[in-house]
Coordinates of C-alpha atoms in Angstrom, one line a residue:
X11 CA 54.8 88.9 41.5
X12 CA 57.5 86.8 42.0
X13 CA 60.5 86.5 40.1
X14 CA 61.5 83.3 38.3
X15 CA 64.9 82.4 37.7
X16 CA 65.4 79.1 35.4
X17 CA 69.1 77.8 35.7
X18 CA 70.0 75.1 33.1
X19 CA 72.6 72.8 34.1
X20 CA 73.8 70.7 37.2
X21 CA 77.3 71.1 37.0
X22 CA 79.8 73.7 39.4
X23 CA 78.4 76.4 37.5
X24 CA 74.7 75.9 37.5
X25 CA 74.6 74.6 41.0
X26 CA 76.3 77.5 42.5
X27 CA 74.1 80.1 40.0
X28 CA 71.1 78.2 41.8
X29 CA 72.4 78.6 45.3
X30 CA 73.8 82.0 45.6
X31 CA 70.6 83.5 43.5
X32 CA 68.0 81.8 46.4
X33 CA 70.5 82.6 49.0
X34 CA 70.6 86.4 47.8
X35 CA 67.0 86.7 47.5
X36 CA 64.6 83.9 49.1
X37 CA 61.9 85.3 47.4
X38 CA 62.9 84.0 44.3
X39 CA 61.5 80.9 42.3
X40 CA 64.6 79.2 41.5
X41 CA 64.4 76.3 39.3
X42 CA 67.3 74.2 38.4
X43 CA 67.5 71.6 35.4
X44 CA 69.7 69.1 34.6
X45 CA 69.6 66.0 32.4
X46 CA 71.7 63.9 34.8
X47 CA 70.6 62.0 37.7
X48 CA 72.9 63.7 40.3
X49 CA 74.1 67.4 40.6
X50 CA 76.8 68.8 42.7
X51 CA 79.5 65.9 43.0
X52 CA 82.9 65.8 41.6
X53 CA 83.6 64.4 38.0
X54 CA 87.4 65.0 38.8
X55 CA 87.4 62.4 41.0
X56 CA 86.7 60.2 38.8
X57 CA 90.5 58.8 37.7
X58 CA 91.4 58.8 41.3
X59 CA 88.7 56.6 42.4
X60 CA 89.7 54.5 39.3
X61 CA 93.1 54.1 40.5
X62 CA 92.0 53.2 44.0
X63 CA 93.8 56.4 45.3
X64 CA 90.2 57.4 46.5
X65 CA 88.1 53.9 47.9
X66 CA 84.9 54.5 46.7
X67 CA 82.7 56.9 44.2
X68 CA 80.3 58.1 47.6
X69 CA 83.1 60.8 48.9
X70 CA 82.4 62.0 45.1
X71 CA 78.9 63.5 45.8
X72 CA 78.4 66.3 47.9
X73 CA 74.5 66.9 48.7
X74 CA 72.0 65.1 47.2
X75 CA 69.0 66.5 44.9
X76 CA 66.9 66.9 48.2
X77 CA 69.3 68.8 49.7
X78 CA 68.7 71.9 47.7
X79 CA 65.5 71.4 47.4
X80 CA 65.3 72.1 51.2
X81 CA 67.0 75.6 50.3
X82 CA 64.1 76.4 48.1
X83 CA 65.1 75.4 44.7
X84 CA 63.0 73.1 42.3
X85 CA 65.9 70.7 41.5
X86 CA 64.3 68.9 38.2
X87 CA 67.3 66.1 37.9
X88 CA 66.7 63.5 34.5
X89 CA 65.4 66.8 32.4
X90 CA 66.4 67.4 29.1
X91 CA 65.9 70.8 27.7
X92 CA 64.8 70.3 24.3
X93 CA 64.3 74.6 23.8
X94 CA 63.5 77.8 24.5
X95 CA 61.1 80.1 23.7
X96 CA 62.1 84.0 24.4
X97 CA 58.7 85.5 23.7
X98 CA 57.0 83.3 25.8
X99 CA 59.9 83.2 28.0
X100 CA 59.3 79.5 28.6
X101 CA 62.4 76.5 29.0
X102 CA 60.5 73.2 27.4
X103 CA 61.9 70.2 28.8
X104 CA 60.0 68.0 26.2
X105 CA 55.8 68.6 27.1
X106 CA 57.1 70.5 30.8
X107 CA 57.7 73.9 30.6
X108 CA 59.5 76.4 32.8
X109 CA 58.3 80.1 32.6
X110 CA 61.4 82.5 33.5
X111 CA 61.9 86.3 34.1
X112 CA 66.0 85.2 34.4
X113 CA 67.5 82.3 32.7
X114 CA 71.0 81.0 33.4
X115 CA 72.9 78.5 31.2
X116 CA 75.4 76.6 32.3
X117 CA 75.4 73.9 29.8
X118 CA 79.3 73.1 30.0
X119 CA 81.0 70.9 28.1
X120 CA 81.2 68.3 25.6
X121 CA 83.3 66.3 23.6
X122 CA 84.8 66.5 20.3
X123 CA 85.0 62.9 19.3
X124 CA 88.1 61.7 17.0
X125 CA 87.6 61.7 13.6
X126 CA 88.2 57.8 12.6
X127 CA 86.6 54.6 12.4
X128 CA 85.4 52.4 15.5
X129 CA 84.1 55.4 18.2
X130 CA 80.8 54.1 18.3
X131 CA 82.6 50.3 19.7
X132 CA 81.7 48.6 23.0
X133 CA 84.7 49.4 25.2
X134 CA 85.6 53.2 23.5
X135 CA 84.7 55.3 26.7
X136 CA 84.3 59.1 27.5
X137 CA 84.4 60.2 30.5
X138 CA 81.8 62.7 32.1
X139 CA 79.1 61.2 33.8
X140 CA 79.6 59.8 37.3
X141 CA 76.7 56.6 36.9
X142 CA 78.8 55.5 33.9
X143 CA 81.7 55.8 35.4
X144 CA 80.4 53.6 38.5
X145 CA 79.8 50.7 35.8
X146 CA 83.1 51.0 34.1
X147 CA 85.0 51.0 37.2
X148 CA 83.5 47.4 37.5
X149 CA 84.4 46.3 34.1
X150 CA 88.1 47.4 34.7
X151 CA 88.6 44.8 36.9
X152 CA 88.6 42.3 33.5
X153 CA 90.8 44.6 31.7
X154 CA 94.3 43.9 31.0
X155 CA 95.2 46.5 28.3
X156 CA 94.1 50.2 27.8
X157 CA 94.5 52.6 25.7
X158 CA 94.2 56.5 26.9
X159 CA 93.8 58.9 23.8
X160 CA 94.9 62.3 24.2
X161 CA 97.8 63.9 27.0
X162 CA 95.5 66.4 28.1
X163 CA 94.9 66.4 32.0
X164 CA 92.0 64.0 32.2
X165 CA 94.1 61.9 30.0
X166 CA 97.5 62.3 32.6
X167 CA 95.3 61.3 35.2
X168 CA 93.9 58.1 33.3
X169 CA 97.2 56.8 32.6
X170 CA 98.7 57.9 35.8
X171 CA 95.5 55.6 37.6
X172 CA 95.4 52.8 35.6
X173 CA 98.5 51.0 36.1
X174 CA 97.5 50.8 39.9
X175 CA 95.0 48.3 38.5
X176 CA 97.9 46.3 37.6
X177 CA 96.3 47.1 33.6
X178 CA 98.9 47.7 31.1
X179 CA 98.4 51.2 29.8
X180 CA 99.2 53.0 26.7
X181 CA 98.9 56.5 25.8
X182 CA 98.3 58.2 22.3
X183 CA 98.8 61.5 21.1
X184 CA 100.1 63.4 17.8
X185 CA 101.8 65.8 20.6
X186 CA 105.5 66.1 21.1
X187 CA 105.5 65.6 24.6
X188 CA 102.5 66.0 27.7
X189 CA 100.1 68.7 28.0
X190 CA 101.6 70.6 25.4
X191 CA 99.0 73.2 25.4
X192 CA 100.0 74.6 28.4
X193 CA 103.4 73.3 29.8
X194 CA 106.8 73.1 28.2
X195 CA 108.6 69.9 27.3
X196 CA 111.3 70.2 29.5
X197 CA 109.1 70.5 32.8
X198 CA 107.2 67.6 31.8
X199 CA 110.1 65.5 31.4
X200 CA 110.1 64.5 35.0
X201 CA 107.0 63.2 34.8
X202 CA 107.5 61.4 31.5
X203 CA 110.0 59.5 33.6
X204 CA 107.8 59.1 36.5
X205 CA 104.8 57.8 34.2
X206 CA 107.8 55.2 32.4
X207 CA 109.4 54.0 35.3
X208 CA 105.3 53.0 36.5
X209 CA 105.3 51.2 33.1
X210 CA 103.3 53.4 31.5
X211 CA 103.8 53.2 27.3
X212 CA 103.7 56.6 25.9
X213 CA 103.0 56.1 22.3
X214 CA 104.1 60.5 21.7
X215 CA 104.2 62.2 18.4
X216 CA 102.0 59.3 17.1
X217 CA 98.2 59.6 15.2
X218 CA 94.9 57.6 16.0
X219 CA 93.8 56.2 13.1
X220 CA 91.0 54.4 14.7
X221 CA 89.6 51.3 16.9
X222 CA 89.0 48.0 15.7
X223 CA 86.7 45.5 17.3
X224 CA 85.2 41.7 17.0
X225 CA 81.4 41.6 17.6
X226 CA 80.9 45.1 18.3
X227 CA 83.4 45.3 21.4
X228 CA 86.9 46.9 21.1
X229 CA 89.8 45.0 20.6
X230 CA 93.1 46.6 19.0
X231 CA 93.7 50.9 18.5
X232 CA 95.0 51.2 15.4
X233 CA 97.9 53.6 15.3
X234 CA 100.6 55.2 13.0
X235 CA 102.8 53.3 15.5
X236 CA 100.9 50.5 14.7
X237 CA 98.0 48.1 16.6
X238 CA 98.0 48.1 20.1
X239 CA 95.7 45.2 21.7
X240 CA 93.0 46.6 24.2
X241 CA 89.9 45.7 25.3
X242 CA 89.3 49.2 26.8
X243 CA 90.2 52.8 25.5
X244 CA 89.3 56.3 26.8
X245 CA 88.6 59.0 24.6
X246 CA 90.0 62.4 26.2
X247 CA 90.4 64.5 23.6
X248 CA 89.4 68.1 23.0
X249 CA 86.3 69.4 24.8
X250 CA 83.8 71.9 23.3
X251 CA 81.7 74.0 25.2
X252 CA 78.2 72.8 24.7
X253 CA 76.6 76.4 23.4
X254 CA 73.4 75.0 21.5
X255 CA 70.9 76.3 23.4
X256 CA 72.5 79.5 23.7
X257 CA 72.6 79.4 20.3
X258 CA 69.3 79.1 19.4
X259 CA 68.1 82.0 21.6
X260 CA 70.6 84.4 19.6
X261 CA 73.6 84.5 22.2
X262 CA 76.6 85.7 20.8
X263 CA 79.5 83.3 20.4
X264 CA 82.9 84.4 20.4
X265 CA 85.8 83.1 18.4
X266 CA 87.0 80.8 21.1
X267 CA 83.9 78.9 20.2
X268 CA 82.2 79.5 23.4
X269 CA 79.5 81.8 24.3
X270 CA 80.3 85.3 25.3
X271 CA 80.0 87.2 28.4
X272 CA 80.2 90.4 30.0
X273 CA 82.1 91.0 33.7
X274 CA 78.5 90.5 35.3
X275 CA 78.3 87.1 33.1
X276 CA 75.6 88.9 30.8
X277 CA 75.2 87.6 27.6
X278 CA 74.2 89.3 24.6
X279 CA 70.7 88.4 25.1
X280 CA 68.4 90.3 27.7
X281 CA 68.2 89.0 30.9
X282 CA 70.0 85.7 29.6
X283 CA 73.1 85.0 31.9
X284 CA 75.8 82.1 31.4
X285 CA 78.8 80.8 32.9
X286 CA 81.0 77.6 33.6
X287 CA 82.8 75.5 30.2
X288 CA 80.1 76.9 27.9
X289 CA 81.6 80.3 28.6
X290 CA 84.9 82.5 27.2
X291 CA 86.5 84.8 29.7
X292 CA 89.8 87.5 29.4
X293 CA 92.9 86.5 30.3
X294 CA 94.2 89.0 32.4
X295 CA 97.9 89.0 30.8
X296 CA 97.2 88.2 27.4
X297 CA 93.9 90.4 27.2
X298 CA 92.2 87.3 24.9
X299 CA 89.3 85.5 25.7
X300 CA 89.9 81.8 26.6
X301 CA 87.8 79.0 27.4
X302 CA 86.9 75.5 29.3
X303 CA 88.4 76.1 32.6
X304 CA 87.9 73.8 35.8
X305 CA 85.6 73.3 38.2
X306 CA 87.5 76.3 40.1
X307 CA 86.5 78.7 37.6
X308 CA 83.0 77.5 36.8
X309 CA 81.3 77.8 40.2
X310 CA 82.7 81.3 41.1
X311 CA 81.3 81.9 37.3
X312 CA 78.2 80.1 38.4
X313 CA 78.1 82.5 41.7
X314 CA 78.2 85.6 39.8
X315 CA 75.8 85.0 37.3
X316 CA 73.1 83.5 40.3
X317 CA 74.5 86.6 42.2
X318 CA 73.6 89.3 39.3
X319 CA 70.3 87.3 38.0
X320 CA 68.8 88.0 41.5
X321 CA 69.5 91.5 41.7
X322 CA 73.1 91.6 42.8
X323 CA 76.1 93.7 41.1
X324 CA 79.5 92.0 41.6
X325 CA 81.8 91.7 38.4
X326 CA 84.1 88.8 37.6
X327 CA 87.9 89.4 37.4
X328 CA 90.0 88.7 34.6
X329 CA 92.1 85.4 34.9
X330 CA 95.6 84.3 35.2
X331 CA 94.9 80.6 35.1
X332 CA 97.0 78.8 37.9
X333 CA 97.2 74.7 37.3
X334 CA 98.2 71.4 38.6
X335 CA 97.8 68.0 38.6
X336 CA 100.2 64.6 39.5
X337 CA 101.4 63.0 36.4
X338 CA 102.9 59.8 37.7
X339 CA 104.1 60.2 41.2
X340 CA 105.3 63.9 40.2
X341 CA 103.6 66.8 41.0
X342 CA 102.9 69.4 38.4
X343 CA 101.6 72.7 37.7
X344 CA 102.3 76.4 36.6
X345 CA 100.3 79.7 35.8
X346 CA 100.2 80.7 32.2
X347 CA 102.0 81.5 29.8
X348 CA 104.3 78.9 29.3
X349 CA 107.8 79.4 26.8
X350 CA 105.8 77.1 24.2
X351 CA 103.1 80.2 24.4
X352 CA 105.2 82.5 24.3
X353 CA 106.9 81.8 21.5
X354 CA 104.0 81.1 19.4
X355 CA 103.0 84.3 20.0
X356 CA 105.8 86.2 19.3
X357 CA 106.2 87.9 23.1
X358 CA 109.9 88.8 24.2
X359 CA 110.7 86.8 27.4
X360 CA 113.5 85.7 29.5
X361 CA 113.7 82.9 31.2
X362 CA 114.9 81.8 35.0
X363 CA 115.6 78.1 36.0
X364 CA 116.2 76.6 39.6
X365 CA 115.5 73.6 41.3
X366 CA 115.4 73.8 45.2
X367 CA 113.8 71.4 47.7
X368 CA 110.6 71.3 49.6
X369 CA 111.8 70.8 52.8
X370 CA 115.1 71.1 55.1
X371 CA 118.0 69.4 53.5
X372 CA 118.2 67.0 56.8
X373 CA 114.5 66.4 57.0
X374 CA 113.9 62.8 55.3
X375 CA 111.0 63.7 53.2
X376 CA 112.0 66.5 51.3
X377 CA 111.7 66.2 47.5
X378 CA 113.0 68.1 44.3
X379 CA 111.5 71.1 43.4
X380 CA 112.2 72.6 39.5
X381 CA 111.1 76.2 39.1
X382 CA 111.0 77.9 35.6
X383 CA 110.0 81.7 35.2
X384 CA 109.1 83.7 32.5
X385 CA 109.3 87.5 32.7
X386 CA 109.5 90.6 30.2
X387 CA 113.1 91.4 29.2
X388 CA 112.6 95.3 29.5
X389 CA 110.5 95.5 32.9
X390 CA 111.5 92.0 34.6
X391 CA 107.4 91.7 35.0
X392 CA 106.8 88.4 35.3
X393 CA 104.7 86.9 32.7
X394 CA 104.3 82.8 34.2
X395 CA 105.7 80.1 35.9
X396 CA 106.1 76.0 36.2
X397 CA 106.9 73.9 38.6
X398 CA 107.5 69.9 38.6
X399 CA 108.7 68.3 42.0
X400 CA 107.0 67.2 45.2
X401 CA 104.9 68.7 47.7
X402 CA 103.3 72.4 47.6
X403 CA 103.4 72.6 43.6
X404 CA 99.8 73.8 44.0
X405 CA 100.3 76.4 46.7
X406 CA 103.3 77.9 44.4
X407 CA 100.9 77.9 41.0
X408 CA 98.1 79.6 43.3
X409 CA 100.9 82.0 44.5
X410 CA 102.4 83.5 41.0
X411 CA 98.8 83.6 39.3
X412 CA 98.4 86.4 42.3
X413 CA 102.1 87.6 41.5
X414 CA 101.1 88.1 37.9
X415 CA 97.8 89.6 38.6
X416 CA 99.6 92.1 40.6
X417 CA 102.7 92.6 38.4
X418 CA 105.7 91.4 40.3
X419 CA 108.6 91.2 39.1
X420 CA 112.0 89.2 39.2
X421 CA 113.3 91.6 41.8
X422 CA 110.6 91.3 44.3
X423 CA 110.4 87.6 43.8
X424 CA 114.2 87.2 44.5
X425 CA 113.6 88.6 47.3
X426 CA 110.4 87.3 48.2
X427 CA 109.8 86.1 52.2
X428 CA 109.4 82.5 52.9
X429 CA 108.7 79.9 55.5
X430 CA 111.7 78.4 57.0
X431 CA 110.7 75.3 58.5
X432 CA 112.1 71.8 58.5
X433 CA 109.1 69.7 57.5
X434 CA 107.3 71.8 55.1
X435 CA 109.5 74.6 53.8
X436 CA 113.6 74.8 53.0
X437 CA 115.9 78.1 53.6
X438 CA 115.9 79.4 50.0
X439 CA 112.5 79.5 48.0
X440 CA 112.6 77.6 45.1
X441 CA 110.8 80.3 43.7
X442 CA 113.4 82.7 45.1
X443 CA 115.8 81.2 43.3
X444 CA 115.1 81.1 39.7
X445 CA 114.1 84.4 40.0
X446 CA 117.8 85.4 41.1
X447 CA 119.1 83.2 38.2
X448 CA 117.2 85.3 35.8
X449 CA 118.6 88.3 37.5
X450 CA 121.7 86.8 37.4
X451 CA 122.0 85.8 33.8
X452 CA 120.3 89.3 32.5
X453 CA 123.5 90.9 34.2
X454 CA 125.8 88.5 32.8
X455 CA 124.8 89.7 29.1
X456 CA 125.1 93.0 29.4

């Protein structure tokens, strides 16, 4: 008889849980749900192509619902699970139903709307779905004003797009300073500058108290700053993981809010798997579960669970959590922990700052590169790293999650090899260096 996996969800996750279960096995009834009209393109894009860094939405989408179907799954795009029956086994998309030996849910993530007056107004936008943001990006080109709520990175990337739109853009947020839950004021500061100096307001420490409008369509954000005039505002605030489903078959949540998983992305329910933004993983260093990672988590989630569901046995690893993203014209981007973290959780650190270049001294485009390290005090094992500057800020965060994982120390990393040429790499390692000045001021206080 054959087996029937059910995967619900279009996203990273769900689409490569679909994939890598068929590819596994081929004999396998693989059926794939989503209630958007597309699967498998790029919602990160999204900003970029709002900004006009990236021409058109098309380069968004990857394959096409026919595409997979060709592979062998039943791709079912525009299908709403309305719920699930574990006796019968059975997903019920309103009067369909989908019988399953092996369900996967990869339901993702929603959001948390503000709490205040004026969210349901023509002109308050969220952004998630790729058709809406297709119709938006038309309407942007009558918008003078907008207001971006929230400095979290879909928010940075907003108000880092919007400007090249030649729209006046605002940005508020109760937070101290950007992307506070993750990077330290101090490293952001560059790009606080950058994001000013492209005339970006940045409206910082400051409470939504909620949007106003004239015949149902925005027209001010009301502020403890005060009113700020806008005919469009985007809501980026907190995401949720979307876990109802998983909920009402029994799944165990966990106190991130998100459902929990075992290293094969088993939940607690019987041949019930789940992965992507609905799911919490272990940090490797901090040994808590965390939740809501990107794209570049969810579909190696995605793969495991389709992996496991069709027979396989391949565990997922603990994470260390490298990030980036541009903020203005600077680039950013660290593994956790940052100082900020650290701090709040009471962990003994040290710290090492440097700021090298990208490139040879002599070679016209090099750029800045800051470096900031945080290691043990006892056992130099270092504990995370940010970086603000130009090119190769990526690479670097991609490069001390590894060093973390495999916990290096300030020793090794002042000593660490490095490419020497002109164009893409400088003598010293930024990296290299703030290590050594850690070194250097651990000796100096003893």
């Amino acid at each position: 008889m054959m087996t029937k996996i059910v995967v619900v969800g279009g996203g990273a996750a769900g689409t490569g849980a679909a994939t890598i279960a068929i590819q596994h096995d081929r004999s396998l009834s693989v059926t794939l749900l989503t209630e958007f009209e597309d699967i498998a393109y790029s919602p990160c894009g999204i900003p970029y192509v709002f900004g006009r860094e990236i021409e058109k939405f098309d380069g968004l989408f990857m394959q096409t619902p026919d595409f997979y179907k060709e592979m062998g799954l039943d791709v079912r795009p525009c299908t709403v699970v309305t719920r699930i029956d574990m006796g019968e086994r059975v997903v019920y998309a309103g009067e369909e139903k989908f019988p399953f030996d092996k369900l996967i849910i990869a339901t993702g993530w929603e959001y948390d709307p503000p709490d205040v007056p004026g969210t349901d107004l023509g002109g308050v936008e969220y952004i998630k779905n790729i058709r809406r943001a297709m119709e938006l990006d038309k309407q942007l080109d009558q918008v003078k004003r907008a207001v971006v709520y929230k400095a979290k990175p879909l928010g940075l990337e907003l108000i880092s797009a919007l400007p090249h739109r030649g729209i006046e853009t605002h940005l508020v947020d109760e937070a101290p300073w950007l992307l506070s839950d993750f990077a330290d004021p101090d490293m952001m500061k560059p790009v606080q500058d950058s994001l000013e100096e492209m005339g970006v307001k940045l409206h910082l420490g400051t409470k939504l108290l909620g949007f106003k409008g004239q015949n149902s369509r925005l027209s001010a954000v009301e502020t403890s700053d005060g009113e700020i005039p806008a005919e469009m505002a985007f809501v980026a605030t907190t995401m949720k993981p979307a876990t109802a489903l998983a909920q009402s078959i029994g799944c165990k949540i966990g106190s991130t809010g998100a459902i929990v998983v075992d290293d094969h992305m088993r939940t607690s329910v019987p041949d019930v798997y789940a992965a992507g933004a609905c799911v919490e993983v272990m940090h490797g260093l901090l040994k808590i579960p965390i939740q809501l990672l990107p794209g570049s988590y969810a579909y190696p989630m995605g793969k495991i669970a389709g992996y496991n569901a069709a027979g396989g046995d391949r565990p997922f690893q603990e994470v260390f959590v490298p990030w980036g993203i541009i903020g203005g014209k600077v680039q950013v981007g660290g593994a956790l922990i940052s100082e900020t973290i650290a701090k709040a959780m009471g962990m003994p650190y040290m710290v090492g700052r440097a700021t090298g270049i990208t490139a040879a001294r002599y070679y016209p485009t090099h750029e800045k590169m800051h470096v900031k390290l945080l290691a043990d005090p006892k056992t130099h094992r270092v504990l995370g790293a940010q970086f603000a500057g130009g090119d190769g800020v990526k690479e670097r965060a991609d490069f001390m999650a590894f060093a973390i994982r495999k916990e290096s120390t300030l020793e090794e990393l002042a000593t660490m090899e490095n490419v020497y040429s002109p164009p893409i790499g400088a003598l010293n390692e930024p990296i290299a260096l703030a290590a050594q000045a850690a070194l250097r001021d651990a000796a100096a206080k003893k």
